[in-house]
């Protein structure tokens, strides 16, 4: 029995409506309890901002695509090198670092739960192998269904139950968490050298359109009672004028769930572009944010771009090819049979580049224009917009108009006429930041019930203690202190055990992989369906019996069982 | 100031030595530095007989002389910023990495990655060099950016890969793909080579011998006189990469 007492903490816990109360947090056996005995280990958090452990609901840290980013950019491994010390493994890399480096850097920033944004089902084993080498965070993986042949055939045939059956079977086979759609239909079209420009184009050979895929998957998600909603990367990413496509998609999303959103739209910054080409490129964050404000069924994440070097990686193969034609740098494209694809390109976002400057502004505009912080998550779509180590800077940008103006003075001089950022006076407060970095993310993922994202009784004791005195620091003026505090916690506590102290890694932990197992009842087992088995045997290069990920791949496993209602 | 390092007899002469500390500006302050023999930390004096003569006020007045079997001593002259290193025999990999000033002279052969990512200064190799002579490192877009590399023998594959500035002269033959991904600087090859300058963007490459398997994405623009007065065929390319590099070749045969 291990006991821990975090004393005199200045707590902000939005889910439990605690906003700046000085209190003690008692922990027994990894859970938050009423009180503990006198022998408990005591951590003095006097004057320290204490939040639930950070949750990142969209990041790319594990899996074949991330690993291929590592292959492709050996020069990236020249940065971030640290020698082995104590329990800490040697690390290297900046935009696509080693798994340990990802885990340590996240832990030092107070993050304890991560969602890998895109896992190709066929390559799930690799993702789970890397999860097991990410010691300090609990991991989840959204599973890609954007070009799934079985799903698209079922949608064309109008067989909604079958869509849910395939999704449910696949999720539990590959130990996935939720549904990810990346450029739905577009990546499959790209396999035939084509792309889809928006939601009403037909996917070649399948006779379905992206909006049909999106709506069928949303209904399947609700049929299966999944904790998280559909996680959508809209069509037409990164092209001028694509905001119209984004709005078109958002306006067709039904409101089907009272407890959470029906759609989680990722990196909306990349989907809020106006203009008709790169010369007339401008921000359309306003109409997008306005739409989100009117649609409570939608949650977005920023996908903030920060200046500097990074590596873009997404299952959106055609988009990455376009990016290659722009940069003419090294690139990779990859097809995952019958399921999805991916592309990887290293990029450098420059202040002196007008397009990059506008992209930087759009992310901030979205976060400031979306009124409800529960509807906008703070992410960079790591590492697509920037590596996650930039989060503290983004927090400071959102909290300080002064900092935004200082940064704005350094970007391309024409940016001002293309964006609305300089006109936005809103400065987010501590509570809103806590929502956008943990409480809101946990709620959107549907994992508050298993004790994530809050500090209520019975919650998982994931606690981040930041060395900043909330009452004495004015974040609007002293934004440097905010950046410093969020860059390095005083303590990060994972399952009731301090894992970092002042940036030092204290333990070699073991993560929990959270996955969803929808129970579908008799008559709905797609693996017994002759037609599905026939498709599998005919087109897949693996046998169906070899397809599911074995339990040995999950060191600690937390199965969230759901009851499907057909 | 003259610092002579004579390699002592070693029990196992095949174990590589990592000696990035063998640089005039470090040794002039004292020769009690640590180098690695395999994974073991050693003092310089354990591996070499160290003789110091005279004094120096700056690194430019220092000459380091390496004697004995130094073919497995790696990273000599890394980040060198002045002075002179003379290697009387062969030298191991990564000699002269990131060097910005000074001179390294190798009287024997140099192993792979000789003069990698050179910024300035001079590297002279009297013998042959291994692969990736005067190149960039894995994944890097810019290789050597300045300075001079002169090889009197042959060079291995990928000589001057990612060259973006400075001058590389190889008097002998080169292996496969010299000047690949070149984006500046000049490369002169006295002998033969194969498939030069793939994906070249800018810069000048001259081959005074025969090119085997010339890449077809170079546009022939005419003829010009070479340094010895004999005719060279001029090309522009690599047009597959929108490149505008110049390639001058004495004689060639196309890739089949």
Coordinates of C-alpha atoms in Angstrom, one line a residue, chain B residues 68-207:
Chain B
X68 CA 52.8 5.2 -36.0
X69 CA 49.7 3.1 -36.9
X70 CA 47.0 5.7 -36.7
X71 CA 44.7 4.1 -39.2
X72 CA 42.1 3.4 -36.4
X73 CA 42.2 6.8 -34.8
X74 CA 38.9 8.6 -35.5
X75 CA 37.7 12.2 -35.5
X76 CA 41.1 13.7 -35.5
X77 CA 40.8 17.5 -36.1
X78 CA 37.1 17.6 -35.4
X79 CA 36.0 21.3 -35.0
X80 CA 39.6 22.4 -35.7
X81 CA 39.8 26.1 -35.9
X82 CA 43.5 26.8 -36.6
X83 CA 47.0 25.4 -36.6
X84 CA 48.2 22.3 -38.4
X85 CA 47.9 18.6 -38.1
X86 CA 50.3 16.3 -39.9
X87 CA 49.5 12.6 -40.0
X88 CA 52.6 10.7 -41.2
X89 CA 50.7 7.4 -41.8
X90 CA 47.1 6.5 -42.4
X91 CA 44.2 8.1 -40.5
X92 CA 40.8 6.7 -39.4
X93 CA 37.3 7.9 -40.1
X94 CA 35.9 11.4 -39.7
X95 CA 39.2 13.2 -40.0
X96 CA 38.6 17.0 -40.1
X97 CA 34.8 16.9 -39.4
X98 CA 33.4 20.4 -39.2
X99 CA 36.8 22.0 -39.5
X100 CA 36.7 25.8 -39.9
X101 CA 40.4 26.8 -40.3
X102 CA 43.9 25.4 -40.3
X103 CA 45.5 22.6 -42.3
X104 CA 45.4 18.8 -42.0
X105 CA 47.9 16.9 -44.1
X106 CA 47.6 13.1 -44.3
X107 CA 50.6 11.5 -45.9
X108 CA 49.0 8.1 -46.1
X109 CA 45.4 7.1 -46.7
X110 CA 42.3 8.5 -45.0
X111 CA 39.3 6.4 -44.2
X112 CA 35.6 7.3 -44.8
X113 CA 34.0 10.7 -44.1
X114 CA 37.3 12.5 -44.4
X115 CA 36.6 16.3 -44.3
X116 CA 32.9 15.8 -43.7
X117 CA 31.0 19.1 -43.4
X118 CA 34.1 21.2 -43.8
X119 CA 33.5 24.9 -43.3
X120 CA 36.9 26.3 -44.0
X121 CA 40.6 25.4 -43.9
X122 CA 42.5 22.9 -45.9
X123 CA 42.6 19.1 -45.9
X124 CA 45.3 17.4 -48.0
X125 CA 45.4 13.7 -48.5
X126 CA 48.5 12.3 -50.2
X127 CA 47.0 8.8 -50.5
X128 CA 43.5 7.6 -51.1
X129 CA 40.4 8.4 -49.2
X130 CA 37.4 6.2 -48.3
X131 CA 33.8 6.8 -49.1
X132 CA 32.0 10.1 -48.5
X133 CA 35.1 12.2 -48.7
X134 CA 34.1 15.9 -48.3
X135 CA 30.5 14.9 -48.0
X136 CA 27.6 15.8 -45.7
X137 CA 26.3 13.5 -43.1
X138 CA 23.3 11.2 -43.3
X139 CA 20.1 13.0 -44.1
X140 CA 21.7 16.4 -44.0
X141 CA 20.9 18.7 -47.0
X142 CA 24.1 20.8 -46.9
X143 CA 27.5 19.1 -46.8
X144 CA 30.8 20.8 -47.1
X145 CA 30.3 24.6 -47.1
X146 CA 33.8 26.0 -47.6
X147 CA 37.5 25.4 -47.5
X148 CA 39.6 23.1 -49.7
X149 CA 40.1 19.4 -49.9
X150 CA 42.8 17.9 -52.1
X151 CA 43.2 14.2 -52.6
X152 CA 46.2 13.0 -54.6
X153 CA 45.0 9.4 -54.8
X154 CA 41.6 7.9 -55.4
X155 CA 38.4 8.6 -53.5
X156 CA 35.6 6.2 -52.7
X157 CA 31.9 6.5 -53.5
X158 CA 29.8 9.6 -52.8
X159 CA 32.8 12.0 -52.8
X160 CA 31.6 15.6 -52.3
X161 CA 28.0 14.5 -51.8
X162 CA 25.8 17.5 -50.9
X163 CA 28.7 19.9 -51.6
X164 CA 27.5 23.4 -51.2
X165 CA 30.6 25.5 -51.1
X166 CA 34.4 25.3 -51.2
X167 CA 36.7 23.4 -53.5
X168 CA 37.3 19.7 -53.8
X169 CA 40.1 18.4 -56.0
X170 CA 40.6 14.6 -56.5
X171 CA 43.6 13.9 -58.7
X172 CA 42.9 10.2 -59.0
X173 CA 39.7 8.3 -59.7
X174 CA 36.4 8.5 -57.9
X175 CA 33.9 5.7 -57.2
X176 CA 30.2 5.9 -57.8
X177 CA 28.1 9.0 -57.5
X178 CA 30.6 11.8 -56.8
X179 CA 29.0 15.2 -56.4
X180 CA 25.5 13.7 -55.8
X181 CA 23.0 16.3 -54.6
X182 CA 25.6 19.1 -55.2
X183 CA 24.3 22.6 -54.6
X184 CA 27.4 24.8 -54.9
X185 CA 31.2 24.8 -54.9
X186 CA 33.5 23.2 -57.3
X187 CA 34.5 19.5 -57.7
X188 CA 37.4 18.5 -60.0
X189 CA 38.1 14.9 -60.6
X190 CA 41.4 14.1 -62.4
X191 CA 40.6 10.5 -63.2
X192 CA 37.5 8.4 -64.0
X193 CA 34.2 8.1 -62.1
X194 CA 30.7 6.8 -62.6
X195 CA 27.3 8.4 -62.4
X196 CA 28.5 11.9 -61.3
X197 CA 26.3 14.6 -59.9
X198 CA 22.9 12.9 -59.6
X199 CA 20.2 15.4 -58.4
X200 CA 22.7 18.3 -58.7
X201 CA 21.2 21.8 -58.2
X202 CA 24.1 24.1 -58.7
X203 CA 27.9 24.2 -58.6
X204 CA 30.5 23.0 -61.0
X205 CA 32.0 19.6 -61.6
X206 CA 34.8 18.8 -64.0
X207 CA 35.9 15.3 -64.8

